[in-house]
GROMACS .gro file of C-alpha atoms in nm:
model
  496
    1UNK     CA    1   0.000   0.000   0.000
    2UNK     CA    2   0.137   0.339  -0.099
    3UNK     CA    3   0.160   0.599   0.176
    4UNK     CA    4  -0.010   0.936   0.134
    5UNK     CA    5   0.229   1.190  -0.017
    6UNK     CA    6   0.209   1.411   0.291
    7UNK     CA    7   0.327   1.125   0.513
    8UNK     CA    8   0.616   1.040   0.281
    9UNK     CA    9   0.723   1.405   0.280
   10UNK     CA   10   0.696   1.431   0.661
   11UNK     CA   11   0.920   1.129   0.708
   12UNK     CA   12   1.172   1.267   0.459
   13UNK     CA   13   1.191   1.594   0.657
   14UNK     CA   14   1.268   1.420   0.987
   15UNK     CA   15   1.601   1.475   1.157
   16UNK     CA   16   1.675   1.158   1.349
   17UNK     CA   17   1.855   1.221   1.678
   18UNK     CA   18   2.154   0.998   1.743
   19UNK     CA   19   2.376   1.167   2.002
   20UNK     CA   20   2.377   1.119   2.377
   21UNK     CA   21   2.281   1.413   2.599
   22UNK     CA   22   2.538   1.461   2.877
   23UNK     CA   23   2.617   1.775   3.077
   24UNK     CA   24   2.378   1.975   2.865
   25UNK     CA   25   2.550   1.883   2.538
   26UNK     CA   26   2.478   1.642   2.256
   27UNK     CA   27   2.784   1.421   2.245
   28UNK     CA   28   2.928   1.108   2.086
   29UNK     CA   29   3.063   0.823   2.292
   30UNK     CA   30   3.420   0.878   2.401
   31UNK     CA   31   3.517   0.573   2.192
   32UNK     CA   32   3.310   0.687   1.894
   33UNK     CA   33   3.106   0.365   1.914
   34UNK     CA   34   2.763   0.355   1.749
   35UNK     CA   35   2.494   0.098   1.681
   36UNK     CA   36   2.247   0.050   1.397
   37UNK     CA   37   1.896   0.164   1.481
   38UNK     CA   38   1.665  -0.057   1.273
   39UNK     CA   39   1.302   0.015   1.190
   40UNK     CA   40   1.072  -0.285   1.236
   41UNK     CA   41   0.853  -0.141   0.962
   42UNK     CA   42   1.089  -0.256   0.687
   43UNK     CA   43   1.404  -0.393   0.854
   44UNK     CA   44   1.611  -0.100   0.731
   45UNK     CA   45   1.865   0.099   0.930
   46UNK     CA   46   1.716   0.433   1.030
   47UNK     CA   47   2.033   0.589   1.164
   48UNK     CA   48   2.347   0.535   1.368
   49UNK     CA   49   2.304   0.601   1.739
   50UNK     CA   50   2.572   0.666   1.998
   51UNK     CA   51   2.659   0.348   2.187
   52UNK     CA   52   2.750   0.473   2.533
   53UNK     CA   53   3.013   0.269   2.715
   54UNK     CA   54   3.079   0.254   3.089
   55UNK     CA   55   3.299   0.564   3.076
   56UNK     CA   56   3.023   0.765   2.909
   57UNK     CA   57   2.766   0.648   3.162
   58UNK     CA   58   2.995   0.746   3.448
   59UNK     CA   59   3.038   1.088   3.293
   60UNK     CA   60   2.660   1.125   3.277
   61UNK     CA   61   2.625   1.008   3.638
   62UNK     CA   62   2.895   1.252   3.750
   63UNK     CA   63   2.713   1.531   3.567
   64UNK     CA   64   2.385   1.438   3.734
   65UNK     CA   65   2.554   1.418   4.075
   66UNK     CA   66   2.717   1.760   4.036
   67UNK     CA   67   2.383   1.909   3.927
   68UNK     CA   68   2.215   1.759   4.229
   69UNK     CA   69   2.475   1.858   4.486
   70UNK     CA   70   2.503   2.221   4.380
   71UNK     CA   71   2.125   2.257   4.398
   72UNK     CA   72   2.072   2.404   4.053
   73UNK     CA   73   1.749   2.203   4.026
   74UNK     CA   74   1.696   2.056   4.371
   75UNK     CA   75   1.686   2.395   4.541
   76UNK     CA   76   1.491   2.575   4.271
   77UNK     CA   77   1.157   2.700   4.402
   78UNK     CA   78   0.841   2.508   4.311
   79UNK     CA   79   0.707   2.786   4.090
   80UNK     CA   80   1.027   2.785   3.885
   81UNK     CA   81   1.029   2.406   3.859
   82UNK     CA   82   0.667   2.411   3.745
   83UNK     CA   83   0.741   2.668   3.476
   84UNK     CA   84   1.020   2.457   3.326
   85UNK     CA   85   0.822   2.132   3.331
   86UNK     CA   86   0.519   2.304   3.179
   87UNK     CA   87   0.747   2.451   2.916
   88UNK     CA   88   0.880   2.102   2.842
   89UNK     CA   89   0.525   1.975   2.799
   90UNK     CA   90   0.448   2.266   2.566
   91UNK     CA   91   0.753   2.186   2.354
   92UNK     CA   92   0.653   1.821   2.335
   93UNK     CA   93   0.310   1.932   2.221
   94UNK     CA   94   0.466   2.163   1.963
   95UNK     CA   95   0.666   1.870   1.825
   96UNK     CA   96   0.396   1.608   1.880
   97UNK     CA   97   0.377   1.503   1.517
   98UNK     CA   98   0.754   1.463   1.495
   99UNK     CA   99   0.758   1.259   1.817
  100UNK     CA  100   0.476   1.038   1.687
  101UNK     CA  101   0.661   0.973   1.363
  102UNK     CA  102   0.980   0.889   1.549
  103UNK     CA  103   0.792   0.649   1.775
  104UNK     CA  104   0.617   0.475   1.488
  105UNK     CA  105   0.937   0.438   1.285
  106UNK     CA  106   1.137   0.319   1.584
  107UNK     CA  107   0.889   0.073   1.736
  108UNK     CA  108   0.659  -0.032   1.452
  109UNK     CA  109   0.341   0.082   1.624
  110UNK     CA  110   0.061   0.230   1.414
  111UNK     CA  111   0.103   0.604   1.367
  112UNK     CA  112  -0.262   0.648   1.470
  113UNK     CA  113  -0.176   0.505   1.815
  114UNK     CA  114   0.138   0.713   1.853
  115UNK     CA  115  -0.063   1.023   1.770
  116UNK     CA  116  -0.367   0.943   1.982
  117UNK     CA  117  -0.214   0.761   2.279
  118UNK     CA  118   0.162   0.756   2.330
  119UNK     CA  119   0.253   1.119   2.274
  120UNK     CA  120  -0.056   1.280   2.432
  121UNK     CA  121  -0.019   1.063   2.743
  122UNK     CA  122   0.350   1.146   2.773
  123UNK     CA  123   0.266   1.517   2.753
  124UNK     CA  124  -0.013   1.477   3.007
  125UNK     CA  125   0.225   1.298   3.246
  126UNK     CA  126   0.469   1.587   3.231
  127UNK     CA  127   0.194   1.841   3.300
  128UNK     CA  128   0.038   1.634   3.577
  129UNK     CA  129   0.359   1.608   3.777
  130UNK     CA  130   0.441   1.972   3.711
  131UNK     CA  131   0.109   2.059   3.874
  132UNK     CA  132   0.152   1.802   4.153
  133UNK     CA  133   0.501   1.894   4.270
  134UNK     CA  134   0.388   2.156   4.524
  135UNK     CA  135   0.098   1.945   4.651
  136UNK     CA  136   0.309   1.670   4.807
  137UNK     CA  137   0.320   1.760   5.173
  138UNK     CA  138   0.520   1.656   5.475
  139UNK     CA  139   0.374   1.574   5.816
  140UNK     CA  140   0.375   1.733   6.159
  141UNK     CA  141   0.381   1.485   6.445
  142UNK     CA  142   0.210   1.502   6.781
  143UNK     CA  143   0.481   1.635   7.015
  144UNK     CA  144   0.526   1.756   7.371
  145UNK     CA  145   0.477   2.130   7.419
  146UNK     CA  146   0.854   2.184   7.434
  147UNK     CA  147   0.923   2.010   7.101
  148UNK     CA  148   0.817   2.041   6.737
  149UNK     CA  149   0.855   1.723   6.532
  150UNK     CA  150   0.789   1.697   6.161
  151UNK     CA  151   0.871   1.475   5.861
  152UNK     CA  152   0.973   1.609   5.521
  153UNK     CA  153   1.021   1.448   5.181
  154UNK     CA  154   1.360   1.513   5.022
  155UNK     CA  155   1.485   1.405   4.681
  156UNK     CA  156   1.693   1.088   4.667
  157UNK     CA  157   1.966   1.226   4.443
  158UNK     CA  158   2.060   1.062   4.112
  159UNK     CA  159   1.797   0.839   3.952
  160UNK     CA  160   1.889   0.587   3.684
  161UNK     CA  161   1.580   0.534   3.468
  162UNK     CA  162   1.591   0.229   3.239
  163UNK     CA  163   1.286   0.219   3.015
  164UNK     CA  164   1.140  -0.031   2.766
  165UNK     CA  165   1.085  -0.026   2.394
  166UNK     CA  166   0.707  -0.080   2.376
  167UNK     CA  167   0.598   0.271   2.484
  168UNK     CA  168   0.934   0.453   2.483
  169UNK     CA  169   0.840   0.815   2.548
  170UNK     CA  170   0.534   0.741   2.758
  171UNK     CA  171   0.726   0.507   2.991
  172UNK     CA  172   1.018   0.749   3.007
  173UNK     CA  173   0.787   1.023   3.129
  174UNK     CA  174   0.636   0.791   3.392
  175UNK     CA  175   0.982   0.794   3.551
  176UNK     CA  176   1.143   1.121   3.446
  177UNK     CA  177   0.850   1.349   3.532
  178UNK     CA  178   0.796   1.245   3.897
  179UNK     CA  179   1.171   1.212   3.956
  180UNK     CA  180   1.228   1.567   3.835
  181UNK     CA  181   0.922   1.695   4.019
  182UNK     CA  182   1.079   1.570   4.344
  183UNK     CA  183   1.402   1.759   4.268
  184UNK     CA  184   1.621   1.468   4.158
  185UNK     CA  185   1.867   1.449   3.871
  186UNK     CA  186   1.813   1.173   3.615
  187UNK     CA  187   2.021   0.956   3.385
  188UNK     CA  188   1.782   0.805   3.131
  189UNK     CA  189   1.880   0.484   2.951
  190UNK     CA  190   1.637   0.410   2.664
  191UNK     CA  191   1.605   0.062   2.517
  192UNK     CA  192   1.848   0.012   2.230
  193UNK     CA  193   1.553  -0.089   2.009
  194UNK     CA  194   1.384   0.251   2.050
  195UNK     CA  195   1.618   0.539   2.141
  196UNK     CA  196   1.483   0.818   1.924
  197UNK     CA  197   1.214   0.985   2.135
  198UNK     CA  198   1.428   0.967   2.450
  199UNK     CA  199   1.707   1.150   2.270
  200UNK     CA  200   1.458   1.405   2.142
  201UNK     CA  201   1.328   1.444   2.498
  202UNK     CA  202   1.679   1.527   2.618
  203UNK     CA  203   1.707   1.799   2.357
  204UNK     CA  204   1.365   1.945   2.439
  205UNK     CA  205   1.445   1.949   2.812
  206UNK     CA  206   1.744   2.171   2.746
  207UNK     CA  207   1.534   2.397   2.524
  208UNK     CA  208   1.277   2.419   2.804
  209UNK     CA  209   1.542   2.554   3.042
  210UNK     CA  210   1.616   2.244   3.249
  211UNK     CA  211   1.966   2.307   3.387
  212UNK     CA  212   2.252   2.116   3.229
  213UNK     CA  213   2.321   1.783   3.394
  214UNK     CA  214   1.974   1.744   3.546
  215UNK     CA  215   1.857   1.513   3.267
  216UNK     CA  216   2.116   1.307   3.082
  217UNK     CA  217   2.027   1.052   2.812
  218UNK     CA  218   2.266   0.762   2.748
  219UNK     CA  219   2.169   0.534   2.458
  220UNK     CA  220   2.349   0.205   2.427
  221UNK     CA  221   2.323  -0.167   2.483
  222UNK     CA  222   2.158  -0.284   2.801
  223UNK     CA  223   2.447  -0.520   2.871
  224UNK     CA  224   2.690  -0.228   2.858
  225UNK     CA  225   2.526   0.108   2.933
  226UNK     CA  226   2.245  -0.037   3.142
  227UNK     CA  227   2.482  -0.249   3.346
  228UNK     CA  228   2.718   0.043   3.406
  229UNK     CA  229   2.429   0.258   3.527
  230UNK     CA  230   2.300  -0.013   3.760
  231UNK     CA  231   2.646  -0.081   3.906
  232UNK     CA  232   2.740   0.284   3.952
  233UNK     CA  233   2.829   0.371   4.310
  234UNK     CA  234   2.689   0.720   4.260
  235UNK     CA  235   2.336   0.630   4.148
  236UNK     CA  236   2.084   0.635   4.432
  237UNK     CA  237   1.803   0.446   4.262
  238UNK     CA  238   1.727   0.242   3.951
  239UNK     CA  239   1.370   0.276   3.820
  240UNK     CA  240   1.315   0.000   3.565
  241UNK     CA  241   1.039  -0.124   3.338
  242UNK     CA  242   1.115  -0.444   3.149
  243UNK     CA  243   1.159  -0.817   3.180
  244UNK     CA  244   1.180  -1.031   3.491
  245UNK     CA  245   1.529  -1.169   3.420
  246UNK     CA  246   1.672  -0.819   3.384
  247UNK     CA  247   1.487  -0.710   3.698
  248UNK     CA  248   1.657  -0.990   3.894
  249UNK     CA  249   1.994  -0.881   3.757
  250UNK     CA  250   1.933  -0.523   3.864
  251UNK     CA  251   1.868  -0.638   4.219
  252UNK     CA  252   2.197  -0.829   4.210
  253UNK     CA  253   2.375  -0.517   4.084
  254UNK     CA  254   2.226  -0.316   4.369
  255UNK     CA  255   2.365  -0.564   4.621
  256UNK     CA  256   2.705  -0.565   4.449
  257UNK     CA  257   2.732  -0.187   4.440
  258UNK     CA  258   2.591   0.065   4.687
  259UNK     CA  259   2.259  -0.098   4.787
  260UNK     CA  260   2.080   0.152   4.568
  261UNK     CA  261   1.703   0.138   4.573
  262UNK     CA  262   1.539  -0.055   4.291
  263UNK     CA  263   1.185  -0.010   4.157
  264UNK     CA  264   1.074  -0.282   3.917
  265UNK     CA  265   0.775  -0.284   3.682
  266UNK     CA  266   0.804  -0.624   3.519
  267UNK     CA  267   0.593  -0.861   3.314
  268UNK     CA  268   0.254  -1.020   3.341
  269UNK     CA  269   0.030  -1.303   3.229
  270UNK     CA  270  -0.291  -1.117   3.286
  271UNK     CA  271  -0.631  -1.291   3.291
  272UNK     CA  272  -0.960  -1.155   3.168
  273UNK     CA  273  -1.257  -1.347   3.317
  274UNK     CA  274  -1.594  -1.345   3.142
  275UNK     CA  275  -1.889  -1.481   3.339
  276UNK     CA  276  -2.215  -1.590   3.178
  277UNK     CA  277  -2.390  -1.287   3.334
  278UNK     CA  278  -2.157  -1.047   3.153
  279UNK     CA  279  -2.358  -0.725   3.101
  280UNK     CA  280  -2.234  -0.662   2.745
  281UNK     CA  281  -2.082  -0.951   2.550
  282UNK     CA  282  -1.996  -0.733   2.250
  283UNK     CA  283  -1.804  -0.487   2.469
  284UNK     CA  284  -1.632  -0.777   2.644
  285UNK     CA  285  -1.532  -0.929   2.308
  286UNK     CA  286  -1.383  -0.597   2.199
  287UNK     CA  287  -1.191  -0.576   2.527
  288UNK     CA  288  -1.075  -0.936   2.501
  289UNK     CA  289  -0.932  -0.881   2.154
  290UNK     CA  290  -0.788  -0.533   2.201
  291UNK     CA  291  -0.670  -0.620   2.550
  292UNK     CA  292  -0.417  -0.864   2.409
  293UNK     CA  293  -0.361  -0.743   2.053
  294UNK     CA  294  -0.322  -0.369   2.112
  295UNK     CA  295   0.034  -0.259   2.030
  296UNK     CA  296   0.088  -0.600   1.867
  297UNK     CA  297   0.060  -0.764   2.209
  298UNK     CA  298   0.375  -0.589   2.326
  299UNK     CA  299   0.218  -0.462   2.647
  300UNK     CA  300   0.304  -0.570   3.001
  301UNK     CA  301  -0.066  -0.569   3.096
  302UNK     CA  302  -0.174  -0.764   2.787
  303UNK     CA  303  -0.477  -0.979   2.866
  304UNK     CA  304  -0.308  -1.288   2.725
  305UNK     CA  305  -0.529  -1.536   2.916
  306UNK     CA  306  -0.902  -1.534   2.844
  307UNK     CA  307  -1.111  -1.734   3.092
  308UNK     CA  308  -1.472  -1.781   2.983
  309UNK     CA  309  -1.758  -1.956   3.163
  310UNK     CA  310  -1.815  -2.287   2.985
  311UNK     CA  311  -2.183  -2.226   2.903
  312UNK     CA  312  -2.101  -1.927   2.680
  313UNK     CA  313  -1.742  -2.003   2.580
  314UNK     CA  314  -1.791  -2.112   2.218
  315UNK     CA  315  -2.034  -1.832   2.131
  316UNK     CA  316  -1.818  -1.572   2.303
  317UNK     CA  317  -1.503  -1.697   2.135
  318UNK     CA  318  -1.673  -1.650   1.797
  319UNK     CA  319  -1.725  -1.283   1.885
  320UNK     CA  320  -1.362  -1.238   1.986
  321UNK     CA  321  -1.238  -1.403   1.666
  322UNK     CA  322  -1.464  -1.174   1.461
  323UNK     CA  323  -1.308  -0.867   1.622
  324UNK     CA  324  -0.951  -0.994   1.586
  325UNK     CA  325  -1.001  -1.095   1.224
  326UNK     CA  326  -1.033  -0.728   1.131
  327UNK     CA  327  -0.693  -0.648   1.288
  328UNK     CA  328  -0.493  -0.684   0.969
  329UNK     CA  329  -0.119  -0.610   1.000
  330UNK     CA  330  -0.024  -0.310   0.790
  331UNK     CA  331   0.234  -0.038   0.736
  332UNK     CA  332   0.273   0.142   1.071
  333UNK     CA  333   0.295   0.477   0.892
  334UNK     CA  334  -0.037   0.430   0.715
  335UNK     CA  335  -0.302   0.620   0.916
  336UNK     CA  336  -0.550   0.338   0.838
  337UNK     CA  337  -0.336   0.070   1.001
  338UNK     CA  338  -0.457  -0.061   1.339
  339UNK     CA  339  -0.203  -0.343   1.383
  340UNK     CA  340   0.164  -0.276   1.318
  341UNK     CA  341   0.501  -0.451   1.328
  342UNK     CA  342   0.672  -0.624   1.617
  343UNK     CA  343   0.969  -0.431   1.747
  344UNK     CA  344   1.246  -0.660   1.617
  345UNK     CA  345   1.317  -0.977   1.426
  346UNK     CA  346   1.409  -1.142   1.755
  347UNK     CA  347   1.075  -1.051   1.914
  348UNK     CA  348   0.889  -1.172   1.606
  349UNK     CA  349   1.070  -1.506   1.618
  350UNK     CA  350   0.996  -1.538   1.990
  351UNK     CA  351   0.624  -1.501   1.921
  352UNK     CA  352   0.641  -1.752   1.636
  353UNK     CA  353   0.823  -1.998   1.862
  354UNK     CA  354   0.547  -1.970   2.125
  355UNK     CA  355   0.288  -2.031   1.854
  356UNK     CA  356   0.472  -2.344   1.740
  357UNK     CA  357   0.497  -2.465   2.100
  358UNK     CA  358   0.125  -2.415   2.157
  359UNK     CA  359   0.054  -2.614   1.840
  360UNK     CA  360   0.279  -2.895   1.959
  361UNK     CA  361   0.123  -2.903   2.307
  362UNK     CA  362  -0.227  -2.963   2.174
  363UNK     CA  363  -0.396  -2.624   2.190
  364UNK     CA  364  -0.646  -2.561   1.909
  365UNK     CA  365  -0.546  -2.270   1.690
  366UNK     CA  366  -0.856  -2.083   1.577
  367UNK     CA  367  -0.701  -1.773   1.421
  368UNK     CA  368  -0.373  -1.652   1.277
  369UNK     CA  369  -0.032  -1.785   1.370
  370UNK     CA  370   0.167  -1.680   1.066
  371UNK     CA  371   0.436  -1.430   0.978
  372UNK     CA  372   0.296  -1.193   0.716
  373UNK     CA  373   0.407  -0.904   0.494
  374UNK     CA  374   0.747  -1.068   0.439
  375UNK     CA  375   0.793  -0.868   0.120
  376UNK     CA  376   0.808  -0.547   0.328
  377UNK     CA  377   1.120  -0.661   0.510
  378UNK     CA  378   0.945  -0.584   0.839
  379UNK     CA  379   0.850  -0.797   1.137
  380UNK     CA  380   0.480  -0.880   1.123
  381UNK     CA  381   0.283  -1.156   1.294
  382UNK     CA  382  -0.092  -1.206   1.267
  383UNK     CA  383  -0.316  -1.183   1.572
  384UNK     CA  384  -0.329  -1.541   1.696
  385UNK     CA  385  -0.588  -1.716   1.915
  386UNK     CA  386  -0.566  -2.061   2.072
  387UNK     CA  387  -0.859  -2.240   2.234
  388UNK     CA  388  -0.842  -2.533   2.477
  389UNK     CA  389  -0.521  -2.412   2.633
  390UNK     CA  390  -0.417  -2.638   2.920
  391UNK     CA  391  -0.347  -2.452   3.248
  392UNK     CA  392  -0.006  -2.620   3.278
  393UNK     CA  393   0.098  -2.545   2.918
  394UNK     CA  394   0.371  -2.304   2.817
  395UNK     CA  395   0.123  -2.062   2.661
  396UNK     CA  396  -0.075  -2.043   2.985
  397UNK     CA  397   0.227  -1.982   3.204
  398UNK     CA  398   0.490  -1.776   3.017
  399UNK     CA  399   0.472  -1.418   2.898
  400UNK     CA  400   0.484  -1.406   2.518
  401UNK     CA  401   0.492  -1.028   2.476
  402UNK     CA  402   0.336  -1.073   2.137
  403UNK     CA  403  -0.005  -1.112   1.968
  404UNK     CA  404  -0.101  -1.451   2.108
  405UNK     CA  405  -0.417  -1.521   2.313
  406UNK     CA  406  -0.484  -1.838   2.509
  407UNK     CA  407  -0.847  -1.929   2.590
  408UNK     CA  408  -0.962  -2.153   2.876
  409UNK     CA  409  -1.305  -2.234   3.017
  410UNK     CA  410  -1.430  -2.267   3.374
  411UNK     CA  411  -1.743  -2.405   3.537
  412UNK     CA  412  -1.756  -2.223   3.870
  413UNK     CA  413  -1.659  -1.893   4.027
  414UNK     CA  414  -1.405  -2.068   4.249
  415UNK     CA  415  -1.240  -2.232   3.947
  416UNK     CA  416  -1.226  -1.900   3.761
  417UNK     CA  417  -1.038  -1.722   4.037
  418UNK     CA  418  -0.813  -2.022   4.098
  419UNK     CA  419  -0.711  -2.026   3.731
  420UNK     CA  420  -0.668  -1.649   3.724
  421UNK     CA  421  -0.431  -1.655   4.023
  422UNK     CA  422  -0.240  -1.961   3.900
  423UNK     CA  423   0.060  -1.763   3.777
  424UNK     CA  424   0.385  -1.626   3.913
  425UNK     CA  425   0.278  -1.284   3.786
  426UNK     CA  426   0.034  -1.037   3.934
  427UNK     CA  427   0.022  -0.724   3.724
  428UNK     CA  428  -0.336  -0.693   3.596
  429UNK     CA  429  -0.665  -0.883   3.589
  430UNK     CA  430  -1.021  -0.817   3.482
  431UNK     CA  431  -1.368  -0.964   3.520
  432UNK     CA  432  -1.701  -0.915   3.346
  433UNK     CA  433  -2.017  -0.972   3.548
  434UNK     CA  434  -2.351  -0.813   3.639
  435UNK     CA  435  -2.324  -0.935   3.998
  436UNK     CA  436  -2.188  -0.654   4.217
  437UNK     CA  437  -2.100  -0.895   4.498
  438UNK     CA  438  -1.902  -1.113   4.257
  439UNK     CA  439  -1.733  -0.803   4.114
  440UNK     CA  440  -1.625  -0.667   4.451
  441UNK     CA  441  -1.541  -1.009   4.590
  442UNK     CA  442  -1.345  -1.096   4.278
  443UNK     CA  443  -1.149  -0.771   4.291
  444UNK     CA  444  -1.047  -0.872   4.642
  445UNK     CA  445  -0.956  -1.229   4.548
  446UNK     CA  446  -0.753  -1.148   4.238
  447UNK     CA  447  -0.382  -1.122   4.322
  448UNK     CA  448  -0.296  -0.834   4.090
  449UNK     CA  449  -0.194  -0.474   4.130
  450UNK     CA  450  -0.454  -0.360   3.876
  451UNK     CA  451  -0.807  -0.500   3.862
  452UNK     CA  452  -1.070  -0.386   3.612
  453UNK     CA  453  -1.439  -0.470   3.629
  454UNK     CA  454  -1.643  -0.462   3.307
  455UNK     CA  455  -1.359  -0.296   3.119
  456UNK     CA  456  -0.990  -0.327   3.044
  457UNK     CA  457  -0.713  -0.075   3.102
  458UNK     CA  458  -0.975   0.161   3.239
  459UNK     CA  459  -0.774   0.399   3.457
  460UNK     CA  460  -0.544   0.697   3.422
  461UNK     CA  461  -0.253   0.882   3.576
  462UNK     CA  462  -0.442   0.957   3.899
  463UNK     CA  463  -0.420   0.588   3.998
  464UNK     CA  464  -0.101   0.396   4.084
  465UNK     CA  465   0.037   0.137   3.842
  466UNK     CA  466   0.233  -0.171   3.948
  467UNK     CA  467   0.213  -0.537   4.025
  468UNK     CA  468   0.210  -0.813   4.284
  469UNK     CA  469   0.432  -1.121   4.299
  470UNK     CA  470   0.694  -1.148   4.021
  471UNK     CA  471   0.544  -0.854   3.834
  472UNK     CA  472   0.764  -0.632   4.049
  473UNK     CA  473   0.731  -0.370   4.319
  474UNK     CA  474   0.712   0.006   4.338
  475UNK     CA  475   0.444   0.216   4.173
  476UNK     CA  476   0.437   0.443   3.871
  477UNK     CA  477   0.168   0.709   3.814
  478UNK     CA  478  -0.028   0.907   4.072
  479UNK     CA  479   0.110   1.081   4.379
  480UNK     CA  480   0.239   0.742   4.494
  481UNK     CA  481   0.516   0.766   4.234
  482UNK     CA  482   0.654   1.074   4.409
  483UNK     CA  483   0.711   0.869   4.725
  484UNK     CA  484   0.958   0.636   4.559
  485UNK     CA  485   1.176   0.923   4.437
  486UNK     CA  486   1.196   1.074   4.786
  487UNK     CA  487   1.362   1.008   5.119
  488UNK     CA  488   1.165   1.076   5.436
  489UNK     CA  489   1.348   1.280   5.700
  490UNK     CA  490   1.226   1.325   6.056
  491UNK     CA  491   1.319   1.651   6.231
  492UNK     CA  492   1.265   1.731   6.600
  493UNK     CA  493   1.324   2.082   6.732
  494UNK     CA  494   1.349   2.147   7.104
  495UNK     CA  495   1.170   2.470   7.189
  496UNK     CA  496   1.308   2.703   7.459
   0.00000   0.00000   0.00000
């Protein structure tokens, strides 16, 4: 399909950022090292990006530490901080179309989603924390008449933010915005698969007036730049979104270095439960399909397990298949595309391997399962649905992070919640029912940090985001996120 001329021209006009942002300057790696940044849309190299090594990361950390210690940001008054963060949000809004194009090219997501979701939510996050930063209060304790005791929140210091490739700018702002709002300095390490919007963010922050050194951006390989950041003795906290194995490694690095704090937002194997008294089967079918196939299934909260009451399972599955059948993979830059490319050849092959495993373990494939659009050179996999997935099977237990849905049936409420909780993860869960007692009781029984009733992904920045069990700990979003970027100091003053 040929792109509209205006889109082709807009892409041709793009300037792709490739340099690190350290000490307020755009710089190459000291060694001159770079890596190829490949677009999943067509498998072509977009640009060469600075590959920061340990020495470059330490320079960024030293810059962030110096900025923190001299108080150029930490000690700035709240009104001044607000003005700069609001200015940053305004600049992001000014360049929203450029940011959306960069995100779509870099990640393979449909441009319509980058325009409507990723970039607006990133901007909103920046504005929300700008507004919230002077509404996060300390406490005054009950004290004897000759003493005044109070507790205050103080910034931690240098925050290492390591963010994923599925929502690059949005997830970066979930960490950068509250960390800056609390007065910290930040070293941001974007995923090597999707560095462009993070590098653009570093440039816009300087344009907005954020002092040099307060936000540094260090692109590079996770095994090099990410490891150096996590092992640095001068980083006070690592805030990470990504896989469980990397999360475990970051905890090891904390123990090996300076016992830095670690906040982990990891994976999930989220269930969506549909009872026979579901109030709207069509809405539930839409949520079941989009809940797992949105962003090509590359979502930590993807509803990859669908549990349906046996009496309605076959009829309901037909509705879900009908919705998913219309999700045809297409060029991410085409405004009509609703289902884009997977982020890399490796991620595509991982999804295809899980599909082959499900076939071999006896699940019944009812939709999809193939690589498509091979002639584009990109990484495309059809939305795929398996029925009769055994609870002990690989597809029921492991996170695919791709467009693969496993369907199971249940015969009782107790069985539904047992199946839903039968996972090492605990990020999100949902249930559809007309019974308010079942809804409230189910929300209590489900071991997940996010529970949705008669909807999916139905909350916003005012509510905390994070998981139970091996889905991690620490919370993004809401005022709760400010807590994790702060130390709590108790002060007692003897009165004379």
